[in-house]
PDB file of C-alpha atoms in Angstrom:
ATOM      1  CA  UNK A 667      31.039 -21.892   2.209  1.00 82.00           C
ATOM      2  CA  UNK A 668      30.444 -21.964  -1.512  1.00 93.00           C
ATOM      3  CA  UNK A 669      29.191 -19.038  -3.590  1.00 96.00           C
ATOM      4  CA  UNK A 670      26.011 -20.983  -4.306  1.00 96.00           C
ATOM      5  CA  UNK A 671      25.346 -21.291  -0.566  1.00 96.00           C
ATOM      6  CA  UNK A 672      25.586 -17.529  -0.257  1.00 96.00           C
ATOM      7  CA  UNK A 673      23.241 -17.042  -3.221  1.00 97.00           C
ATOM      8  CA  UNK A 674      20.759 -19.450  -1.687  1.00 97.00           C
ATOM      9  CA  UNK A 675      20.879 -17.658   1.651  1.00 97.00           C
ATOM     10  CA  UNK A 676      20.290 -14.285   0.003  1.00 98.00           C
ATOM     11  CA  UNK A 677      17.396 -15.692  -2.035  1.00 98.00           C
ATOM     12  CA  UNK A 678      15.715 -17.202   1.014  1.00 98.00           C
ATOM     13  CA  UNK A 679      16.237 -14.008   3.022  1.00 98.00           C
ATOM     14  CA  UNK A 680      14.736 -11.824   0.298  1.00 98.00           C
ATOM     15  CA  UNK A 681      11.807 -14.202  -0.124  1.00 98.00           C
ATOM     16  CA  UNK A 682      11.071 -14.052   3.597  1.00 98.00           C
ATOM     17  CA  UNK A 683      11.247 -10.252   3.505  1.00 98.00           C
ATOM     18  CA  UNK A 684       8.841 -10.269   0.553  1.00 98.00           C
ATOM     19  CA  UNK A 685       6.388 -12.458   2.467  1.00 98.00           C
ATOM     20  CA  UNK A 686       6.653 -10.145   5.483  1.00 97.00           C
ATOM     21  CA  UNK A 687       5.866  -7.160   3.233  1.00 96.00           C
ATOM     22  CA  UNK A 688       2.823  -8.931   1.788  1.00 96.00           C
ATOM     23  CA  UNK A 689       1.517  -9.794   5.248  1.00 95.00           C
ATOM     24  CA  UNK A 690       2.099  -6.228   6.446  1.00 94.00           C
ATOM     25  CA  UNK A 691       0.379  -4.746   3.396  1.00 92.00           C
ATOM     26  CA  UNK A 692      -2.698  -6.994   3.524  1.00 93.00           C
ATOM     27  CA  UNK A 693      -3.102  -6.683   7.293  1.00 92.00           C
ATOM     28  CA  UNK A 694      -6.648  -5.877   8.419  1.00 91.00           C
ATOM     29  CA  UNK A 695      -5.301  -3.268  10.832  1.00 92.00           C
ATOM     30  CA  UNK A 696      -4.199  -1.140   7.864  1.00 92.00           C
ATOM     31  CA  UNK A 697      -7.590  -1.138   6.094  1.00 92.00           C
ATOM     32  CA  UNK A 698      -8.775   2.218   7.516  1.00 93.00           C
ATOM     33  CA  UNK A 699      -5.531   3.827   6.377  1.00 93.00           C
ATOM     34  CA  UNK A 700      -5.956   2.438   2.857  1.00 92.00           C
ATOM     35  CA  UNK A 701      -9.608   3.500   2.734  1.00 92.00           C
ATOM     36  CA  UNK A 702      -8.582   7.035   3.636  1.00 93.00           C
ATOM     37  CA  UNK A 703      -5.844   7.021   0.993  1.00 91.00           C
ATOM     38  CA  UNK A 704      -8.311   5.733  -1.610  1.00 91.00           C
ATOM     39  CA  UNK A 705     -10.527   8.774  -1.023  1.00 91.00           C
ATOM     40  CA  UNK A 706      -7.696  11.321  -1.456  1.00 91.00           C
ATOM     41  CA  UNK A 707      -8.416  11.983  -5.155  1.00 89.00           C
ATOM     42  CA  UNK A 708     -11.945  13.053  -4.192  1.00 88.00           C
ATOM     43  CA  UNK A 709     -10.992  15.088  -1.124  1.00 85.00           C
ATOM     44  CA  UNK A 710     -10.947  18.475  -2.814  1.00 80.00           C
ATOM     45  CA  UNK A 711     -14.105  17.982  -4.878  1.00 67.00           C
ATOM     46  CA  UNK A 712     -16.343  19.407  -2.169  1.00 60.00           C
ATOM     47  CA  UNK A 713     -14.317  22.626  -2.178  1.00 55.00           C
ATOM     48  CA  UNK A 714     -14.383  23.096  -5.962  1.00 56.00           C
ATOM     49  CA  UNK A 715     -18.036  22.275  -6.664  1.00 56.00           C
ATOM     50  CA  UNK A 716     -20.204  25.375  -6.664  1.00 60.00           C
ATOM     51  CA  UNK A 717     -23.664  25.231  -5.110  1.00 61.00           C
ATOM     52  CA  UNK A 718     -26.614  25.055  -7.499  1.00 69.00           C
ATOM     53  CA  UNK A 719     -27.406  28.272  -9.237  1.00 63.00           C
ATOM     54  CA  UNK A 720     -24.056  29.875  -8.449  1.00 63.00           C
ATOM     55  CA  UNK A 721     -21.079  30.236 -10.711  1.00 60.00           C
ATOM     56  CA  UNK A 722     -17.674  29.191  -9.385  1.00 56.00           C
TER      57      UNK A 722
END
């Protein structure tokens, strides 16, 4: 086995792992989880906003 064969095998293995990660990330089953994570920056806004006419 030549060093170039080993390099090729590692490259192909890493490429397949990359494709698996892309498929896992863009899976439709994960959409609700991503939607929830997208709303995290706004999660505490309801707690910090004072009702009309009242000072915080």
